[in-house]
mmCIF file of C-alpha atoms and ligand atoms in Angstrom:
data_model
loop_
_atom_site.group_PDB
_atom_site.id
_atom_site.type_symbol
_atom_site.label_atom_id
_atom_site.label_comp_id
_atom_site.label_asym_id
_atom_site.label_seq_id
_atom_site.Cartn_x
_atom_site.Cartn_y
_atom_site.Cartn_z
ATOM 1 C CA MET A 1 165.579 176.561 -8.448
ATOM 2 C CA LYS A 2 167.368 173.505 -7.202
ATOM 3 C CA LYS A 3 170.500 175.568 -6.748
ATOM 4 C CA LEU A 4 168.625 178.123 -4.697
ATOM 5 C CA PHE A 5 167.306 175.403 -2.399
ATOM 6 C CA SER A 6 170.681 173.902 -1.746
ATOM 7 C CA ALA A 7 172.143 177.348 -1.053
ATOM 8 C CA ALA A 8 169.347 178.038 1.420
ATOM 9 C CA ALA A 9 169.939 174.642 3.058
ATOM 10 C CA MET A 10 173.601 175.441 3.429
ATOM 11 C CA VAL A 11 172.963 178.790 5.035
ATOM 12 C CA LEU A 12 170.610 177.119 7.518
ATOM 13 C CA GLY A 13 173.114 174.373 8.156
ATOM 14 C CA LEU A 14 175.880 176.940 8.832
ATOM 15 C CA ALA A 15 173.693 178.876 11.185
ATOM 16 C CA ALA A 16 173.031 175.704 13.154
ATOM 17 C CA CYS A 17 176.765 175.076 13.558
ATOM 18 C CA SER A 18 177.660 178.674 14.331
ATOM 19 C CA GLY A 19 176.855 178.265 18.011
ATOM 20 C CA GLN A 20 174.438 181.098 18.019
ATOM 21 C CA GLN A 21 171.764 178.724 19.181
ATOM 22 C CA ALA A 22 173.892 177.424 22.055
ATOM 23 C CA GLU A 23 171.881 175.977 24.963
ATOM 24 C CA PRO A 24 171.086 178.790 27.397
ATOM 25 C CA GLU A 25 171.408 176.382 30.404
ATOM 26 C CA ALA A 26 174.997 175.222 29.561
ATOM 27 C CA ALA A 27 177.042 175.057 32.735
ATOM 28 C CA ALA A 28 179.538 177.891 33.154
ATOM 29 C CA VAL A 29 183.167 176.771 32.535
ATOM 30 C CA ASN A 30 185.489 177.805 35.318
ATOM 31 C CA VAL A 31 188.569 179.056 33.447
ATOM 32 C CA GLN A 32 191.593 179.481 35.635
ATOM 33 C CA SER A 33 194.684 181.559 34.783
ATOM 34 C CA LEU A 34 197.865 179.604 34.168
ATOM 35 C CA GLY A 35 199.921 182.252 36.001
ATOM 36 C CA GLN A 36 200.398 182.121 39.753
ATOM 37 C CA SER A 37 198.882 185.529 40.410
ATOM 38 C CA ALA A 38 195.549 186.997 39.405
ATOM 39 C CA ILE A 39 195.811 189.076 36.274
ATOM 40 C CA THR A 40 194.761 192.197 38.214
ATOM 41 C CA ASP A 41 197.542 191.736 40.784
ATOM 42 C CA ILE A 42 200.485 194.030 40.644
ATOM 43 C CA ARG A 43 203.681 192.383 41.902
ATOM 44 C CA PRO A 44 207.288 193.506 41.811
ATOM 45 C CA ALA A 45 209.412 192.439 38.950
ATOM 46 C CA ASP A 46 211.653 189.304 39.401
ATOM 47 C CA ALA A 47 215.161 190.183 40.676
ATOM 48 C CA VAL A 48 217.727 190.340 37.943
ATOM 49 C CA ALA A 49 221.073 188.667 38.093
ATOM 50 C CA SER A 50 223.904 190.986 39.002
ATOM 51 C CA TYR A 51 227.335 190.703 37.271
ATOM 52 C CA PRO A 52 230.693 191.599 38.641
ATOM 53 C CA VAL A 53 231.654 195.255 38.472
ATOM 54 C CA LYS A 54 232.218 196.360 34.873
ATOM 55 C CA GLY A 55 235.844 196.168 33.704
ATOM 56 C CA THR A 56 236.891 193.430 36.163
ATOM 57 C CA ALA A 57 238.189 190.003 35.268
ATOM 58 C CA ILE A 58 237.402 186.944 37.473
ATOM 59 C CA GLU A 59 240.376 185.128 38.842
ATOM 60 C CA ARG A 60 241.013 181.809 37.020
ATOM 61 C CA THR A 61 241.029 178.615 39.037
ATOM 62 C CA PHE A 62 243.105 176.430 36.827
ATOM 63 C CA VAL A 63 245.621 176.771 34.033
ATOM 64 C CA HIS A 64 244.130 177.249 30.530
ATOM 65 C CA GLN A 65 240.663 177.706 31.991
ATOM 66 C CA PRO A 66 238.443 179.671 29.556
ATOM 67 C CA PRO A 67 238.017 182.839 31.676
ATOM 68 C CA LEU A 68 234.496 183.452 33.044
ATOM 69 C CA ILE A 69 232.572 186.296 31.478
ATOM 70 C CA PRO A 70 232.210 189.070 34.090
ATOM 71 C CA HIS A 71 229.261 190.700 32.240
ATOM 72 C CA LYS A 72 226.018 189.666 30.550
ATOM 73 C CA ASP A 73 226.441 187.069 27.792
ATOM 74 C CA SER A 74 223.409 187.873 25.766
ATOM 75 C CA TYR A 75 225.267 189.586 22.899
ATOM 76 C CA SER A 76 224.057 188.014 19.648
ATOM 77 C CA ILE A 77 226.303 185.532 17.854
ATOM 78 C CA SER A 78 224.810 184.958 14.406
ATOM 79 C CA ALA A 79 226.077 183.961 11.022
ATOM 80 C CA ASP A 80 226.478 187.685 10.075
ATOM 81 C CA LYS A 81 227.805 189.152 13.218
ATOM 82 C CA ASN A 82 229.591 188.168 16.444
ATOM 83 C CA GLY A 83 228.582 190.602 19.144
ATOM 84 C CA CYS A 84 231.534 189.515 21.359
ATOM 85 C CA LEU A 85 234.127 190.313 18.732
ATOM 86 C CA THR A 86 232.968 193.921 18.555
ATOM 87 C CA CYS A 87 234.843 194.412 21.828
ATOM 88 C CA HIS A 88 237.231 191.428 22.095
ATOM 89 C CA SER A 89 238.672 191.197 18.589
ATOM 90 C CA VAL A 90 242.416 191.914 18.299
ATOM 91 C CA GLU A 91 241.707 195.092 16.365
ATOM 92 C CA LYS A 92 239.083 196.578 18.669
ATOM 93 C CA ALA A 93 240.015 195.338 22.192
ATOM 94 C CA ALA A 94 242.242 198.122 23.250
ATOM 95 C CA ARG A 95 239.727 200.816 22.181
ATOM 96 C CA MET A 96 236.935 198.931 24.022
ATOM 97 C CA LYS A 97 239.076 198.468 27.187
ATOM 98 C CA ALA A 98 238.604 194.722 26.899
ATOM 99 C CA THR A 99 241.105 191.887 26.768
ATOM 100 C CA ALA A 100 241.779 190.704 23.255
ATOM 101 C CA ILE A 101 240.899 187.113 22.420
ATOM 102 C CA ASP A 102 243.522 184.530 23.277
ATOM 103 C CA LYS A 103 246.337 183.738 20.731
ATOM 104 C CA SER A 104 244.768 180.278 20.283
ATOM 105 C CA HIS A 105 241.656 181.912 18.772
ATOM 106 C CA VAL A 106 243.746 183.420 15.937
ATOM 107 C CA LYS A 107 245.281 181.522 12.980
ATOM 108 C CA ALA A 108 248.999 181.744 12.114
ATOM 109 C CA ASN A 109 248.210 184.281 9.373
ATOM 110 C CA GLY A 110 246.542 186.594 11.837
ATOM 111 C CA GLU A 111 242.917 185.767 10.818
ATOM 112 C CA PHE A 112 240.286 184.821 13.387
ATOM 113 C CA ASN A 113 239.997 180.980 13.778
ATOM 114 C CA GLY A 114 236.344 180.180 12.949
ATOM 115 C CA GLN A 115 236.480 177.156 15.254
ATOM 116 C CA TYR A 116 236.301 179.659 18.129
ATOM 117 C CA TYR A 117 233.350 181.558 16.711
ATOM 118 C CA PHE A 118 230.714 180.360 19.219
ATOM 119 C CA CYS A 119 232.283 181.990 22.286
ATOM 120 C CA VAL A 120 229.696 180.852 24.865
ATOM 121 C CA GLN A 121 230.467 177.271 24.083
ATOM 122 C CA CYS A 122 233.510 177.708 26.309
ATOM 123 C CA HIS A 123 233.093 181.034 28.162
ATOM 124 C CA VAL A 124 230.218 181.268 30.571
ATOM 125 C CA ALA A 125 228.954 184.329 32.477
ATOM 126 C CA GLN A 126 229.308 184.444 36.227
ATOM 127 C CA ALA A 127 226.520 186.217 37.961
ATOM 128 C CA ASP A 128 225.063 186.566 41.403
ATOM 129 C CA ASN A 129 221.624 184.982 41.011
ATOM 130 C CA LYS A 130 219.112 186.976 43.017
ATOM 131 C CA GLN A 131 216.164 184.745 42.420
ATOM 132 C CA ALA A 132 215.171 181.997 44.828
ATOM 133 C CA LEU A 133 216.583 178.649 43.766
ATOM 134 C CA VAL A 134 214.165 175.984 42.578
ATOM 135 C CA GLY A 135 214.035 172.931 44.785
ATOM 136 C CA ASN A 136 215.433 169.705 43.389
ATOM 137 C CA THR A 137 214.201 166.263 44.383
ATOM 138 C CA HIS A 138 216.627 164.304 42.123
ATOM 139 C CA THR A 139 217.977 161.107 43.598
ATOM 140 C CA LYS A 140 220.495 158.707 42.077
HETATM 141 C C1 LIG B 201 230.642 196.283 25.075
HETATM 142 C C2 LIG B 201 231.923 195.524 25.023
HETATM 143 C C3 LIG B 201 231.943 194.064 25.317
HETATM 144 C C4 LIG B 201 231.187 193.085 24.641
HETATM 145 C C5 LIG B 201 230.225 193.248 23.509
HETATM 146 C C6 LIG B 201 231.642 191.831 25.232
HETATM 147 N N1 LIG B 201 232.557 192.048 26.232
HETATM 148 FE FE1 LIG B 201 233.563 190.662 27.279
HETATM 149 N N2 LIG B 201 234.458 192.057 28.401
HETATM 150 C C7 LIG B 201 234.363 193.414 28.192
HETATM 151 C C8 LIG B 201 235.087 194.147 29.155
HETATM 152 C C9 LIG B 201 235.287 195.610 29.284
HETATM 153 C C10 LIG B 201 235.655 193.118 30.044
HETATM 154 C C11 LIG B 201 236.488 193.349 31.272
HETATM 155 C C12 LIG B 201 237.943 193.542 30.991
HETATM 156 C C13 LIG B 201 238.527 192.196 30.543
HETATM 157 O O1 LIG B 201 238.907 191.486 31.469
HETATM 158 O O2 LIG B 201 238.599 191.929 29.339
HETATM 159 C C14 LIG B 201 235.267 191.835 29.458
HETATM 160 C C15 LIG B 201 235.682 190.620 29.973
HETATM 161 C C16 LIG B 201 235.405 189.433 29.333
HETATM 162 C C17 LIG B 201 236.048 188.157 29.708
HETATM 163 C C18 LIG B 201 237.066 187.964 30.814
HETATM 164 C C19 LIG B 201 238.457 188.043 30.268
HETATM 165 C C20 LIG B 201 239.451 187.693 31.348
HETATM 166 O O3 LIG B 201 240.659 187.697 31.055
HETATM 167 O O4 LIG B 201 239.144 187.383 32.446
HETATM 168 C C21 LIG B 201 235.554 187.207 28.811
HETATM 169 C C22 LIG B 201 235.863 185.737 28.779
HETATM 170 C C23 LIG B 201 234.619 187.891 27.963
HETATM 171 N N3 LIG B 201 234.595 189.189 28.296
HETATM 172 C C24 LIG B 201 233.934 187.257 26.934
HETATM 173 C C25 LIG B 201 232.927 187.843 26.231
HETATM 174 C C26 LIG B 201 232.058 187.153 25.354
HETATM 175 C C27 LIG B 201 232.005 185.643 25.204
HETATM 176 C C28 LIG B 201 231.180 188.040 24.796
HETATM 177 C C29 LIG B 201 230.011 187.838 23.959
HETATM 178 C C30 LIG B 201 228.907 186.974 24.536
HETATM 179 C C31 LIG B 201 231.616 189.361 25.244
HETATM 180 N N4 LIG B 201 232.629 189.183 26.101
HETATM 181 C C32 LIG B 201 231.109 190.577 24.827
HETATM 182 C C33 LIG B 201 233.657 194.045 27.110
HETATM 183 C C34 LIG B 201 232.753 193.376 26.262
HETATM 184 C C1 LIG B 202 236.871 176.092 22.251
HETATM 185 C C2 LIG B 202 236.688 176.834 23.486
HETATM 186 C C3 LIG B 202 236.712 178.376 23.254
HETATM 187 C C4 LIG B 202 235.975 179.213 22.431
HETATM 188 C C5 LIG B 202 234.911 178.734 21.403
HETATM 189 C C6 LIG B 202 236.383 180.578 22.692
HETATM 190 N N1 LIG B 202 237.295 180.577 23.680
HETATM 191 FE FE1 LIG B 202 238.186 182.283 24.440
HETATM 192 N N2 LIG B 202 239.406 181.080 25.604
HETATM 193 C C7 LIG B 202 239.351 179.765 25.686
HETATM 194 C C8 LIG B 202 240.431 179.226 26.514
HETATM 195 C C9 LIG B 202 240.698 177.816 26.871
HETATM 196 C C10 LIG B 202 241.078 180.379 27.013
HETATM 197 C C11 LIG B 202 242.262 180.486 27.961
HETATM 198 C C12 LIG B 202 243.524 180.250 27.207
HETATM 199 C C13 LIG B 202 244.730 180.004 28.090
HETATM 200 O O1 LIG B 202 244.844 180.611 29.123
HETATM 201 O O2 LIG B 202 245.493 179.109 27.717
HETATM 202 C C14 LIG B 202 240.390 181.553 26.408
HETATM 203 C C15 LIG B 202 240.761 182.885 26.609
HETATM 204 C C16 LIG B 202 240.033 183.954 26.176
HETATM 205 C C17 LIG B 202 240.288 185.321 26.598
HETATM 206 C C18 LIG B 202 241.396 185.817 27.511
HETATM 207 C C19 LIG B 202 242.619 186.138 26.727
HETATM 208 C C20 LIG B 202 243.720 186.573 27.614
HETATM 209 O O3 LIG B 202 244.845 186.950 26.989
HETATM 210 O O4 LIG B 202 243.684 186.593 28.826
HETATM 211 C C21 LIG B 202 239.276 186.068 25.956
HETATM 212 C C22 LIG B 202 239.134 187.572 26.086
HETATM 213 C C23 LIG B 202 238.496 185.169 25.163
HETATM 214 N N3 LIG B 202 238.982 183.972 25.302
HETATM 215 C C24 LIG B 202 237.422 185.591 24.359
HETATM 216 C C25 LIG B 202 236.746 184.765 23.471
HETATM 217 C C26 LIG B 202 235.828 185.212 22.515
HETATM 218 C C27 LIG B 202 235.361 186.664 22.410
HETATM 219 C C28 LIG B 202 235.340 184.133 21.836
HETATM 220 C C29 LIG B 202 234.428 184.061 20.689
HETATM 221 C C30 LIG B 202 234.762 184.901 19.515
HETATM 222 C C31 LIG B 202 236.033 182.952 22.421
HETATM 223 N N4 LIG B 202 236.865 183.360 23.396
HETATM 224 C C32 LIG B 202 235.845 181.633 22.050
HETATM 225 C C33 LIG B 202 238.468 178.875 25.047
HETATM 226 C C34 LIG B 202 237.593 179.326 24.063
#
């Protein structure tokens, strides 16, 4: 019997907390979207960056400069696979019509030098940014 009472008390307690008895007069909360346009607005997609014409190399500006990447640089570089080497490795470059990696990226025995694995550490993509630049108020 005691058990039944405490179970009933618990159910009542839960019902009280469930919010079903919320005050009817509670002031409406004015929730605003975090986005800059109303959710129902249809606006054109942001302009995407354009890369130099496929198959072109960008002229280097100083000796031993890591050449700029004339295409997108979002190929995945993970522990299992290096997306850049699928075109630029010594074995595949000619077939992919890409320049093979530099001699410095290869060890004396012909193996790839792992120190050069993270290509975008040195090579950066060059693109014509079509989006409006963000203002900067930085002062020294
Ligand atoms: C689908 C094939 C492909 C993939 C994948 C690829 N590239 Fe390229 N890349 C090319 C081609 C084609 C060119 C233009 C020909 C050239 O100059 O090598 C090029 C050019 C370059 C150049 C300029 C070479 C020069 O001498 O000016 C660099 C640097 C480069 N890629 C780096 C990268 C990096 C880093 C990655 C990975 C983020 C990558 N590429 C992935 C095909 C590819
Ligand atoms: C530690 C910096 C560094 C890393 C990491 C690196 N590179 Fe380079 N890369 C260079 C430099 C510097 C050159 C220019 C060498 C020169 O002209 O003496 C170069 C040259 C190249 C070239 C042009 C070769 C030629 O004969 O014109 C290609 C293609 C290239 N790298 C691809 C890659 C790829 C793909 C990766 C990743 C697997 C990579 N690099 C990683 C610094 C780096």
